[in-house]
Tab-separated table of C-alpha atoms and ligand atoms in Angstrom:
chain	number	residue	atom	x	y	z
E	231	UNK	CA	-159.902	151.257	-100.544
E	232	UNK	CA	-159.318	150.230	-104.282
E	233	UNK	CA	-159.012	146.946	-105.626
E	234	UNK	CA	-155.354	147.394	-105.588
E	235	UNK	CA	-154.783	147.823	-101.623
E	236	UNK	CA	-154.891	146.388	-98.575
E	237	UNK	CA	-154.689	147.430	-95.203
E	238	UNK	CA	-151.861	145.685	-93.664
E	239	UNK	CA	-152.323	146.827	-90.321
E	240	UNK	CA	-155.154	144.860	-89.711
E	241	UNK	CA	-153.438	141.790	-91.519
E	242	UNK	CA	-150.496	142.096	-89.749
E	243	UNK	CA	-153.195	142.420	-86.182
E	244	UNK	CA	-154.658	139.311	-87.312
E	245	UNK	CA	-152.117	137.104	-88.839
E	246	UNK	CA	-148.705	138.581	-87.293
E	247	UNK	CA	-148.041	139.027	-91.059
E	248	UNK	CA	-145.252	141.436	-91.815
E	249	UNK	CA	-143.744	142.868	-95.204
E	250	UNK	CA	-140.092	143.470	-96.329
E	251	UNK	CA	-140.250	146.657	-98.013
E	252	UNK	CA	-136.814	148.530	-98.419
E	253	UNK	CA	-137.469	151.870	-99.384
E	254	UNK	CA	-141.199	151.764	-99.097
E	255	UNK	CA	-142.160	150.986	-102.765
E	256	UNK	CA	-144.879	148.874	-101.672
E	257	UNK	CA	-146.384	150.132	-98.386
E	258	UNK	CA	-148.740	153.515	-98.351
E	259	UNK	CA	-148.136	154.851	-94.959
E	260	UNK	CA	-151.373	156.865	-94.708
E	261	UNK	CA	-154.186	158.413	-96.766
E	262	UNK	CA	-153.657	161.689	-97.729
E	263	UNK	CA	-156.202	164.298	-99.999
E	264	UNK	CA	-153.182	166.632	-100.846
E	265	UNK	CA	-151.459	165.490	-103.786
E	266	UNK	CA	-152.213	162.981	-106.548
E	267	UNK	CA	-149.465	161.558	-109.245
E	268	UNK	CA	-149.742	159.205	-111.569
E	269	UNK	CA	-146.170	158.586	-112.252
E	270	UNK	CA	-147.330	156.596	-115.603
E	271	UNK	CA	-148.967	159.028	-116.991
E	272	UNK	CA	-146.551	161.791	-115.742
E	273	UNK	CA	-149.626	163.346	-114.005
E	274	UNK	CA	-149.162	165.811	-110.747
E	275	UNK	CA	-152.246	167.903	-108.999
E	276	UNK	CA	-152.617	169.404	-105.968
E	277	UNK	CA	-156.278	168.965	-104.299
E	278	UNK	CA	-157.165	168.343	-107.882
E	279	UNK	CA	-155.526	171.374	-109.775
E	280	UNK	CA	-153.088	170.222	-112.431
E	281	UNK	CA	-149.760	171.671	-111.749
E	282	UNK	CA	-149.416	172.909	-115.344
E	283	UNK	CA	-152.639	175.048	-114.834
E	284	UNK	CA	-151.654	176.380	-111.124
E	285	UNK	CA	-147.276	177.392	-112.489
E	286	UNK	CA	-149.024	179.243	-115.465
E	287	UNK	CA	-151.591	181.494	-113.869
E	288	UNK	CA	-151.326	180.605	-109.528
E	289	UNK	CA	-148.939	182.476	-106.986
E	290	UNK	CA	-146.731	180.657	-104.362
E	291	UNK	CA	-148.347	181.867	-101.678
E	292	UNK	CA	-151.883	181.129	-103.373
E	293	UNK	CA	-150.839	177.622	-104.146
E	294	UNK	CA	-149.735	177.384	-100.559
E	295	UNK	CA	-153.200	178.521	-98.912
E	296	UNK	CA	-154.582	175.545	-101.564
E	297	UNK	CA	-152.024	173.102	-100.450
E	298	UNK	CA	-152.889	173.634	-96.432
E	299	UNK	CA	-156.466	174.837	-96.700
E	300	UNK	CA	-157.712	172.761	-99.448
E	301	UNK	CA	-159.418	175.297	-101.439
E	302	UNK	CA	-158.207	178.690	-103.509
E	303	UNK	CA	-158.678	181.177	-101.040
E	304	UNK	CA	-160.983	184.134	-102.321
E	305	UNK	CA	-159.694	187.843	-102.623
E	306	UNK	CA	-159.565	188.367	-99.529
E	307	UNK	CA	-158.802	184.953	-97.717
E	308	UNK	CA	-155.141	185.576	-99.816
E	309	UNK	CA	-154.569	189.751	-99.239
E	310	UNK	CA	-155.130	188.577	-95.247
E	311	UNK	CA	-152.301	185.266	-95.304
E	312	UNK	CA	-150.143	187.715	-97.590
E	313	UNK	CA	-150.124	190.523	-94.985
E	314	UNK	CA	-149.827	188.134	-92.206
E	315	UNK	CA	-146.961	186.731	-93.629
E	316	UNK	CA	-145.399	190.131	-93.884
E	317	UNK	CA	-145.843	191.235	-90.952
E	318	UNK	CA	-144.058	188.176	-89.194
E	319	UNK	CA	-140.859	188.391	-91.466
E	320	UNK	CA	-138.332	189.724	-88.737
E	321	UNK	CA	-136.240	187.117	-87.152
E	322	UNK	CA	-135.452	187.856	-83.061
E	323	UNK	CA	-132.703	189.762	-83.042
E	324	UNK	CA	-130.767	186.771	-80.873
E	325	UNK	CA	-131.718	184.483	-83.343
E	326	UNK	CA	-129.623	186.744	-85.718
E	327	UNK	CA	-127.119	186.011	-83.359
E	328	UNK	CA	-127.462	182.407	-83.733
E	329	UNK	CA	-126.134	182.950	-87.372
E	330	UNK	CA	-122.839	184.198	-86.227
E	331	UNK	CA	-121.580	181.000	-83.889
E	332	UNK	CA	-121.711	178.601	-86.967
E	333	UNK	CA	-118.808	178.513	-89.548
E	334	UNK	CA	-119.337	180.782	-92.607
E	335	UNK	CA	-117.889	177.644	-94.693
E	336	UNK	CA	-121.353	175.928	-93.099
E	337	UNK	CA	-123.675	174.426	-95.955
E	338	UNK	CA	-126.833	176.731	-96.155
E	339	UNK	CA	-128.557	173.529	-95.717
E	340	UNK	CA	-127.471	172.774	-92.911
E	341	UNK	CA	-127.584	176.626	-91.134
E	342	UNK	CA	-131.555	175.975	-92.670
E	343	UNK	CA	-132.133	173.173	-90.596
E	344	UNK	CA	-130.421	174.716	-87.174
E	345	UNK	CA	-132.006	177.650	-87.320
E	346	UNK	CA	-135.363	176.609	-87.759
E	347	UNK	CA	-135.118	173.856	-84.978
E	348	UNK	CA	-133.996	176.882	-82.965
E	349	UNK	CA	-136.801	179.434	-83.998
E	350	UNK	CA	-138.729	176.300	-81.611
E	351	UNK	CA	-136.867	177.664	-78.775
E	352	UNK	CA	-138.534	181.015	-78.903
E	353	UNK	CA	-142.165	179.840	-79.625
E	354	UNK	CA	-142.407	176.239	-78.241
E	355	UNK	CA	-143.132	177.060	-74.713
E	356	UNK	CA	-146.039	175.851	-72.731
E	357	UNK	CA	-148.202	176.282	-75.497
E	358	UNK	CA	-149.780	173.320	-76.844
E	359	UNK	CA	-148.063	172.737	-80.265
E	360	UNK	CA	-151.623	171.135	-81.500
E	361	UNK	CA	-153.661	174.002	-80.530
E	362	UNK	CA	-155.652	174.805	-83.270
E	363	UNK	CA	-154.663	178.740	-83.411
E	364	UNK	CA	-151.103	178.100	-82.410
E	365	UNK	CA	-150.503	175.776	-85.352
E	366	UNK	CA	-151.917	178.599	-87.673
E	367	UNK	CA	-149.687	181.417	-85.937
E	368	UNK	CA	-146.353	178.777	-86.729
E	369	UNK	CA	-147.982	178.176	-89.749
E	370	UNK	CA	-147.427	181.620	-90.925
E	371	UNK	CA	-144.628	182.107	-88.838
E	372	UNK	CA	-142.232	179.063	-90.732
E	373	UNK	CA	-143.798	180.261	-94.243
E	374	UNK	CA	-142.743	184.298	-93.148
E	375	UNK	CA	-139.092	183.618	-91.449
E	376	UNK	CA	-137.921	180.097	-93.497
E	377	UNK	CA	-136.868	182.770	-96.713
E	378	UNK	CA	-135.589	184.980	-94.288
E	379	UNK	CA	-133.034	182.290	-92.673
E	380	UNK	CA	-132.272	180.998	-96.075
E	381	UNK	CA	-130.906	184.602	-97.304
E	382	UNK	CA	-129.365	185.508	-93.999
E	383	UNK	CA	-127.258	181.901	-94.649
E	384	UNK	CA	-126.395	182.926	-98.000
E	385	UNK	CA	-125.401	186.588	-96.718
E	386	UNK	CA	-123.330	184.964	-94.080
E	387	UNK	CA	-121.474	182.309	-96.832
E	388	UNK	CA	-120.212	185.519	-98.858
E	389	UNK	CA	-119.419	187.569	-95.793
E	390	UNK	CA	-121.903	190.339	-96.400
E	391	UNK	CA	-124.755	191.969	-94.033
E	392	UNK	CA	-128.206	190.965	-93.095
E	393	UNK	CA	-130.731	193.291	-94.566
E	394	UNK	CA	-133.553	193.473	-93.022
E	395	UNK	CA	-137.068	192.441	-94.524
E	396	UNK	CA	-138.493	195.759	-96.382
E	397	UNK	CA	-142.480	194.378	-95.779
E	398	UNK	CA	-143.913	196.364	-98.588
E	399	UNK	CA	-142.321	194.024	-101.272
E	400	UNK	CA	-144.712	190.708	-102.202
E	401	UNK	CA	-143.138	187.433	-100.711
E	402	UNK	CA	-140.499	186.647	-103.726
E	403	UNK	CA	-139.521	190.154	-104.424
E	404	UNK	CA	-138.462	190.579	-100.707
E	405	UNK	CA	-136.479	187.250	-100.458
E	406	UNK	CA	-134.532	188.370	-103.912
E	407	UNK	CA	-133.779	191.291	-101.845
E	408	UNK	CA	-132.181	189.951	-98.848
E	409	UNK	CA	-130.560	187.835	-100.761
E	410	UNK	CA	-128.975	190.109	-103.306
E	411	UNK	CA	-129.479	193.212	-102.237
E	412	UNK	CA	-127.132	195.457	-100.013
E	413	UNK	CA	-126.931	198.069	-97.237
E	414	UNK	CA	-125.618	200.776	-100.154
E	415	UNK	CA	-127.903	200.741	-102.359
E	416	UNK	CA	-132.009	200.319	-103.325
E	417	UNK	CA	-132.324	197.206	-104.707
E	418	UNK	CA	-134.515	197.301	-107.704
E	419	UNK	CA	-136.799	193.787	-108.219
E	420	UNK	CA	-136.614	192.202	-111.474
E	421	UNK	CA	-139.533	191.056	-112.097
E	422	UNK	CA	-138.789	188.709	-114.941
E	423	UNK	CA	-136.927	186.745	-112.453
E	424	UNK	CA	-139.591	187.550	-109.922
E	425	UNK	CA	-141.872	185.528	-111.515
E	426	UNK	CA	-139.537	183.219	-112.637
E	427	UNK	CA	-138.829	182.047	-108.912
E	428	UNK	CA	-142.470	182.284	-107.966
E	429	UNK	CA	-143.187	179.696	-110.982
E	430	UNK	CA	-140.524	177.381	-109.746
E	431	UNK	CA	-141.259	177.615	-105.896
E	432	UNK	CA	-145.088	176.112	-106.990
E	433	UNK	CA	-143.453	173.423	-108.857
E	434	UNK	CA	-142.192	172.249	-105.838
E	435	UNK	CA	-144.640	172.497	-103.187
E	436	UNK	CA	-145.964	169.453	-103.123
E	437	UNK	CA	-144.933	165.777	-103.995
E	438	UNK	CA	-147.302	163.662	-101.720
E	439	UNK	CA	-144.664	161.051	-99.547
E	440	UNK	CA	-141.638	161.570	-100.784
E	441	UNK	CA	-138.303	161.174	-98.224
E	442	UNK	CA	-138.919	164.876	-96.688
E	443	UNK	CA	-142.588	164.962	-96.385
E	444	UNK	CA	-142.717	161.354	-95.244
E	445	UNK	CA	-139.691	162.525	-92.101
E	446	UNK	CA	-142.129	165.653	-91.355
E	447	UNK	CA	-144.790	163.234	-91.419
E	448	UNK	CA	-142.885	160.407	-89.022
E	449	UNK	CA	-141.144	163.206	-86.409
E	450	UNK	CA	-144.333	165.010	-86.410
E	451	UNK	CA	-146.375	161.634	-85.607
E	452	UNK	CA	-144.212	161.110	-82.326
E	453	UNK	CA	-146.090	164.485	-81.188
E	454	UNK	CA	-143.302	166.490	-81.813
E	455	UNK	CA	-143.905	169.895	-82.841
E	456	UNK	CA	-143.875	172.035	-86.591
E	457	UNK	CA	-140.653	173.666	-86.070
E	458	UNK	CA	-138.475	169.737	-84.985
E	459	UNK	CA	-141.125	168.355	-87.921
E	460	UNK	CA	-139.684	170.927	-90.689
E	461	UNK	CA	-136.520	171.054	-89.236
E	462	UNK	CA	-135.910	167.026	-89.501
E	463	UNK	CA	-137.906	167.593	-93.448
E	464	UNK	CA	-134.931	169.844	-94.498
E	465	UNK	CA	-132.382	167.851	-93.193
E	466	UNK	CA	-134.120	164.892	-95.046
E	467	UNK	CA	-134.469	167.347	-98.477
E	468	UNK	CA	-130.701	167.824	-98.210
E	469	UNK	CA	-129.423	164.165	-99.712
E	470	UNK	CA	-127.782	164.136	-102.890
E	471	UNK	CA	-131.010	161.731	-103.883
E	472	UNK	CA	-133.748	163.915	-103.168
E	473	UNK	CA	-133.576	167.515	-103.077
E	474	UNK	CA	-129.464	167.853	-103.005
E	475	UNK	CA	-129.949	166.733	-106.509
E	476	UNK	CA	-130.246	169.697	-108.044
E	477	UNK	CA	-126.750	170.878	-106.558
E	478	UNK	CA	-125.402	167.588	-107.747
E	479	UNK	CA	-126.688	168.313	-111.284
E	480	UNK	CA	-124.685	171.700	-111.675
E	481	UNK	CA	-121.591	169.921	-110.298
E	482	UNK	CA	-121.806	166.946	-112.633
E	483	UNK	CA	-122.300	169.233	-115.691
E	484	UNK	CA	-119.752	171.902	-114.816
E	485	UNK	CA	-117.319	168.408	-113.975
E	486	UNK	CA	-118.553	167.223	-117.847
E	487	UNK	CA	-117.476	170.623	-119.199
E	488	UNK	CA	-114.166	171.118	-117.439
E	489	UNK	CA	-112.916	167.742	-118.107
E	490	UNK	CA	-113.796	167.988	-122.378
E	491	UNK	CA	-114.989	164.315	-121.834
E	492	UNK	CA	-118.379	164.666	-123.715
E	493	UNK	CA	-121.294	163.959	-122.912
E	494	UNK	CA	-121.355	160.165	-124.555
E	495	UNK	CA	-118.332	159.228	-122.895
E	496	UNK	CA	-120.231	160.404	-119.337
E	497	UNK	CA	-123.019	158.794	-120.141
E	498	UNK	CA	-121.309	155.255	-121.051
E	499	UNK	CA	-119.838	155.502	-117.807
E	500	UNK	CA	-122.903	155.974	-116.299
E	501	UNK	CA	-124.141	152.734	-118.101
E	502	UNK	CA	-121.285	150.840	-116.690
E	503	UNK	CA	-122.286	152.196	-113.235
E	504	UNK	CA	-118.105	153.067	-112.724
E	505	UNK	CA	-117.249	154.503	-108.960
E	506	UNK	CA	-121.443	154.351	-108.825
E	507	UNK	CA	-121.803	157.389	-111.042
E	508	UNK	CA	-125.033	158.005	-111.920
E	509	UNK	CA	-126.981	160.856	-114.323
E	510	UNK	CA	-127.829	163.460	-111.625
E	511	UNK	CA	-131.458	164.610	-112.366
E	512	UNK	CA	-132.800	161.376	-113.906
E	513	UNK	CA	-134.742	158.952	-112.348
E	514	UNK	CA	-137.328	159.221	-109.888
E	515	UNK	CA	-139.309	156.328	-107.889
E	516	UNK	CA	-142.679	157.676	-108.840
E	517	UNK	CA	-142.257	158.779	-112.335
E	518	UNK	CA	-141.422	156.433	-114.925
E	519	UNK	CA	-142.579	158.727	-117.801
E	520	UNK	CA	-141.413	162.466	-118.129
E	521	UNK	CA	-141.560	164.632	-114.779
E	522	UNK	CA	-144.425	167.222	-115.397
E	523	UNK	CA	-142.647	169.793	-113.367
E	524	UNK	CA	-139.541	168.989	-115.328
E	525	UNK	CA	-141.286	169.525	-118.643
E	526	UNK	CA	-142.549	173.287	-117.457
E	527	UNK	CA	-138.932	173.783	-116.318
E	528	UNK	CA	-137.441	172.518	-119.219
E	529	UNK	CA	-139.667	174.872	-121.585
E	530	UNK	CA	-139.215	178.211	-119.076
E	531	UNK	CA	-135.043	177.798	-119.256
E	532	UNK	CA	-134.363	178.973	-122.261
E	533	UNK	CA	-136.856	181.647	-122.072
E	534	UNK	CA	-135.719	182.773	-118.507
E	535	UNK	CA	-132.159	182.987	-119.430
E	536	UNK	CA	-132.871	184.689	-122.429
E	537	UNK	CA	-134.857	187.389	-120.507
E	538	UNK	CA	-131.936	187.289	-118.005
E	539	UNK	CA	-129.720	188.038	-120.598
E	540	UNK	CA	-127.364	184.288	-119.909
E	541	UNK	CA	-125.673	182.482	-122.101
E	542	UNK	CA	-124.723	179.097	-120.318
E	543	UNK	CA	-122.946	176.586	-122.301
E	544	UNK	CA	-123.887	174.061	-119.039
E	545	UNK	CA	-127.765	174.232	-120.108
E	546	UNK	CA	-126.753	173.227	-123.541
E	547	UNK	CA	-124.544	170.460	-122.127
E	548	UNK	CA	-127.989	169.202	-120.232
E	549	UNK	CA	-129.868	169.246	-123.330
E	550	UNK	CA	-127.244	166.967	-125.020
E	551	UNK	CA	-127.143	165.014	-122.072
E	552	UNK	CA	-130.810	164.647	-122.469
E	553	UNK	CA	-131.165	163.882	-125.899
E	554	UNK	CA	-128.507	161.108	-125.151
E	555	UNK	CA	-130.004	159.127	-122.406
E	556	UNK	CA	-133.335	159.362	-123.875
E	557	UNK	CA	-132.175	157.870	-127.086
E	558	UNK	CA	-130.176	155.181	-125.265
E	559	UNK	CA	-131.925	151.078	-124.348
E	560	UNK	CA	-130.305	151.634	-120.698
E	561	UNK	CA	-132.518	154.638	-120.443
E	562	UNK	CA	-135.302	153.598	-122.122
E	563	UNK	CA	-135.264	150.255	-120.558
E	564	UNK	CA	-135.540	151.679	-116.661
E	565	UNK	CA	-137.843	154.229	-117.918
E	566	UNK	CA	-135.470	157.083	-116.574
E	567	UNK	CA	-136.457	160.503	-117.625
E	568	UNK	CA	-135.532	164.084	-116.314
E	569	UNK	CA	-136.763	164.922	-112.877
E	570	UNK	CA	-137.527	168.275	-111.353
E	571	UNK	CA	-133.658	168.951	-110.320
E	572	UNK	CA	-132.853	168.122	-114.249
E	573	UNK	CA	-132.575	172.031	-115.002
E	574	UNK	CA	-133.507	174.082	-111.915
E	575	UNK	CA	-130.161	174.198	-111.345
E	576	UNK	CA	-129.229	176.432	-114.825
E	577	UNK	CA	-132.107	178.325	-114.238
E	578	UNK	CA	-130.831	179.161	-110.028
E	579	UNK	CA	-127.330	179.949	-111.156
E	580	UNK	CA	-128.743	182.558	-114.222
E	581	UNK	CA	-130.524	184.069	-111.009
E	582	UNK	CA	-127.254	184.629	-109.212
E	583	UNK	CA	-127.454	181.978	-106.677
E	584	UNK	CA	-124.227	180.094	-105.959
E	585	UNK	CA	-124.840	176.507	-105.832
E	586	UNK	CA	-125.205	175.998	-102.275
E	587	UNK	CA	-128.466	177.685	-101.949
E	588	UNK	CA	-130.067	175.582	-104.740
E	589	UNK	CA	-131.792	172.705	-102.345
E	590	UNK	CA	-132.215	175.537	-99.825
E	591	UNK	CA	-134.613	177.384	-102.718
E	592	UNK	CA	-136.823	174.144	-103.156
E	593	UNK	CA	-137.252	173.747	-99.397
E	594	UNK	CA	-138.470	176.959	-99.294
E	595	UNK	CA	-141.035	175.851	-101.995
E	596	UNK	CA	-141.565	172.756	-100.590
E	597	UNK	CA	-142.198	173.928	-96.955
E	598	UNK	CA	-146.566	174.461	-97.405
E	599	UNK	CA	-146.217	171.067	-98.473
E	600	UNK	CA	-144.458	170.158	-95.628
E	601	UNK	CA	-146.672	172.241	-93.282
E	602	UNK	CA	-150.044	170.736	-95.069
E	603	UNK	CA	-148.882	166.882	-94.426
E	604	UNK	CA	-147.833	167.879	-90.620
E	605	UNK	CA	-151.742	169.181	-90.040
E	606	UNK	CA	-153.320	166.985	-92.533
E	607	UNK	CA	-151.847	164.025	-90.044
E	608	UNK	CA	-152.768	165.453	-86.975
E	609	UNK	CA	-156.186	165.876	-87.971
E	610	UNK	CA	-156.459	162.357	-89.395
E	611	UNK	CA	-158.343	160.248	-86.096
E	612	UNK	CA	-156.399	157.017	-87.787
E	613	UNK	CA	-153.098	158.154	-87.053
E	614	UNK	CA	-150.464	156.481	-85.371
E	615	UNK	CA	-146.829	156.623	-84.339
E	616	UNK	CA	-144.837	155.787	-87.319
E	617	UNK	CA	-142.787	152.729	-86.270
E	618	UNK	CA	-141.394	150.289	-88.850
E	619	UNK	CA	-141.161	146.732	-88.317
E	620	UNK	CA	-137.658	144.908	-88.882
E	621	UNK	CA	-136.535	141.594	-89.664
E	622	UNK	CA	-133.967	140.419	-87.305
E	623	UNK	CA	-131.478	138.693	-89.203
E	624	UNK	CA	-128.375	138.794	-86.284
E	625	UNK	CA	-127.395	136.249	-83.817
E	626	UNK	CA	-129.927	134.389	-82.307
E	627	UNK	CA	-129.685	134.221	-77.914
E	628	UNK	CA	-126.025	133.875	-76.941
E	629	UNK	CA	-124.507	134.176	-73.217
E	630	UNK	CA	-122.207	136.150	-71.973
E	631	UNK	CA	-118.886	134.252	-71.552
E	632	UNK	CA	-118.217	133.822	-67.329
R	71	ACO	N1	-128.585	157.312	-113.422
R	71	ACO	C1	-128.272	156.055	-113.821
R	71	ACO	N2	-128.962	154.945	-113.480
R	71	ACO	C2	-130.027	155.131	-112.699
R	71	ACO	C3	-130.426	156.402	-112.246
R	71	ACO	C4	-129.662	157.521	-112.637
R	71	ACO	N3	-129.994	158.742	-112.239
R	71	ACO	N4	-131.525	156.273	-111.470
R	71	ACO	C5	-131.803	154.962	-111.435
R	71	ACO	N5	-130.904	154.270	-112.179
R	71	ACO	C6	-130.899	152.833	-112.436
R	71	ACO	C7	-130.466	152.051	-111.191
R	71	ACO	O1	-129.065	151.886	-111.159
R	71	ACO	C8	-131.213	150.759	-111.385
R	71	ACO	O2	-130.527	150.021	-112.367
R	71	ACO	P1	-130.425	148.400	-112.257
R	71	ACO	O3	-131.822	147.913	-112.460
R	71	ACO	O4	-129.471	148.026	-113.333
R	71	ACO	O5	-129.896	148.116	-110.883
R	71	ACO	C9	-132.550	151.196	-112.000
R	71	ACO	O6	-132.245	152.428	-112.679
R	71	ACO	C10	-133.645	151.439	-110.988
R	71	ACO	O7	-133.177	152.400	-110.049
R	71	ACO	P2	-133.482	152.400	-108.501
R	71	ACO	O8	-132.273	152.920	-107.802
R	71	ACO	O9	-134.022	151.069	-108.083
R	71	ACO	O10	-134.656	153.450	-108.452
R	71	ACO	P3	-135.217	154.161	-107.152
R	71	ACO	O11	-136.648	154.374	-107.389
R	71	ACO	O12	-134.833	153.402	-105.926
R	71	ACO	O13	-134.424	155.543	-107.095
R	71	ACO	C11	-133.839	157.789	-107.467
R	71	ACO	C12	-134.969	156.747	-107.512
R	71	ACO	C13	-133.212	157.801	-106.082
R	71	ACO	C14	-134.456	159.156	-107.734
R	71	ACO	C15	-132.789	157.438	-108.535
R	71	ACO	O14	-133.380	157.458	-109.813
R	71	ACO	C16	-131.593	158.378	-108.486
R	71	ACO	O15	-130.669	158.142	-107.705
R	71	ACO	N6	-131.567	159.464	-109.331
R	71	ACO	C17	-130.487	160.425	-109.293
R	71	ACO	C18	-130.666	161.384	-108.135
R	71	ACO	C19	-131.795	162.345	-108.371
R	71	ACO	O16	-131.915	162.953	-109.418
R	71	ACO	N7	-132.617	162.509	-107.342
R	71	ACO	C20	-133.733	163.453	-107.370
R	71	ACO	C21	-135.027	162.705	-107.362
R	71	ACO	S1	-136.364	163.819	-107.533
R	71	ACO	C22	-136.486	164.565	-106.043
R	71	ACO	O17	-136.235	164.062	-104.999
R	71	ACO	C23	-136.893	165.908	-106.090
């Protein structure tokens, strides 16, 4: 379309031409109106809103209807998808079940994942999975029961009950509820860390092709349907170089703290690239200027532990580690800044989430994202089955020795 690209499936049609391209930096795999970055400038939008505008004055569940929809829903368009999503919270009570044949030592990630591929088993019948109305019931379905699963895996990692969904509380407040509160008592909703969460969910709702969206994207373009899509996305979200970053983070600082190496000594190390260390929440393919999400993180930690009344010596350990590696030529040099992941984690654990549940809190934000590229492609006339070409570099023909 631009002066800058080229459509390589007609080259490749005409010529036979085809591109090496680990990791995809070149190749655009589609067209998408969604998300724009300009990881120059450090700039994220969603259908054209900057993200520092929609985390200071936007909901989660607004931002969502934006993401899928295209547009901010009116008054009304938003009190209808909010009580639609509440009224589709409850999980089948064999589903619940489900929960109780996997190992409570199970990563939450990886309960995520399972249980969502199985919520296809009750709904993925002989319905059409591209039916227009069916893809807006799963639509609210996946957005209503994903926080549910996530809490009932964190409940089932410490042992304690389910609780079940108390529908009059708005999306967050119920989810900080299953998760933390109990069968003895009323669980009262902070909401300093209400809104804290919300802000942090919108943050991550979106980030046009990254490794997820672009496996939602690639399962979904073989016809499968939402729930094997998201499913596949989560399992995708859960490497230590996407989304399991932010657990990583919270383990490396911890590790800096209980071994009284320092910070410069870690970070030398990191230089030196020993056992393949690297600086956990730094770096990102897109972004080679500061992470706008992680500059609204950055600014709401202090004031969200503050308000949460924590004192973590690990965020001050990030901030050092900060201040070093942007002050150091390696840095500097690759253009490495702080990504999202950078401080999520601090903020999580003042919340009360053990570390486990961290990446299973940003799929949970990232999942309208997820759900807007999965229709977004199956509207698009131009799409195809995602199928990468190789080159063959083994043996060439050889015969079997007779
Ligand atoms: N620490 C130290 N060095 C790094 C880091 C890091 N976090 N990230 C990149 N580098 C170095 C590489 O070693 C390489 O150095 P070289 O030129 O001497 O070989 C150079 O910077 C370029 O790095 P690439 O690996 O080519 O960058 P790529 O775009 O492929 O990787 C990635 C991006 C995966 C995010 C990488 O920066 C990384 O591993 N970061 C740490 C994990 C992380 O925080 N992931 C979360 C990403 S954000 C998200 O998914 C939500």
């Amino acid at each position: 379309d631009g002066a800058s690209s080229l459509d390589l499936s007609t080259l490749t049609r005409q010529t036979g031409f085809t591109g090496l391209d680990y990791g995809f930096v070149n190749t655009a795999s589609t067209r998408s109106a969604i998300t724009y970055i300009d990881g120059g400038q450090g700039i994220l939008r969603y259908r054209g809103y900057p993200i520092e505008e929609l985390a200071e004055h936007s909901t989660f569940l607004e931002v969502a209807w934006l993401l899928i929809y295209g547009e901010l829903p009116t008054a009304d368009q938003l009190g209808e998808f909010d009580e639609k999503i509440r009224r589709h919270t409850l999980l089948h009570e064999d589903l619940k079940r489900f929960f109780s044949a996997l190992p409570h030592t199970a990563h939450p990630m990886a309960v995520l994942s399972s249980a969502v591929a199985a919520l296809s088993t009750y709904y993925e019948d002989s319905s059409d999975p591209h039916d227009p109305d069916h893809v807006e019931l799963t639509t609210v379905r996946l957005l209503a029961k994903l926080p549910v699963i996530a809490a009932y895996a964190h409940k089932k990692s410490i042992g304690q009950a389910f609780l079940y969904p108390d529908n009059s509380l708005d999306f967050v407040s119920n989810f900080l509820r299953l998760n933390f509160g109990n069968m003895a008592e009323p669980y009262v909703v902070d909401p300093t860390l209400a809104k804290a969460l919300d802000r942090l969910l919108i943050l991550h709702e979106d980030h046009e092709q990254n490794a997820s969206t672009s496996t939602v994207r690639l399962v979904g373009s073989t016809g499968a349907n939402l729930y094997s899509s998201i499913s596949a996305g989560i399992q995708a979200l859960s490497g230590p170089l996407h989304g399991g970053a932010n657990e990583a983070v919270l383990q490396m600082l911890a590790k800096i703290r209980d071994s009284g190496e320092g910070v410069g000594r870690f970070v030398e190390r990191v230089k030196r690239k020993e056992d393949g260390v690297k600086l956990m929440g730094f770096g990102h393919r897109v972004y080679k200027n500061y992470d706008p999400r992680a500059k609204i993180v950055k600014q709401s930690a202090d004031a969200v532990l503050e308000a949460l009344g924590v004192n973590d010596p690990l965020l001050d350990i990030a901030k050092e580690l900060e201040q070093f590696a942007l002050e150091d030529e390696y840095f500097k040099e690759r253009r490495l800044y702080p990504n999202v992941d950078f401080y999520t984690g601090v903020i999580y654990k003042a919340m009360g989430f053990p570390t486990r549940m961290f990446t299973v809190l940003f799929a949970i934000g990232r999942l309208p994202g997820w759900i807007a590229h999965w229709r977004e492609m199956n509207l698009d006339p131009q799409t195809k089955i995602g199928r990468p070409q190789q080159l063959y570099t083994g043996e060439p023909e050889r015969h079997y020795p007779r």
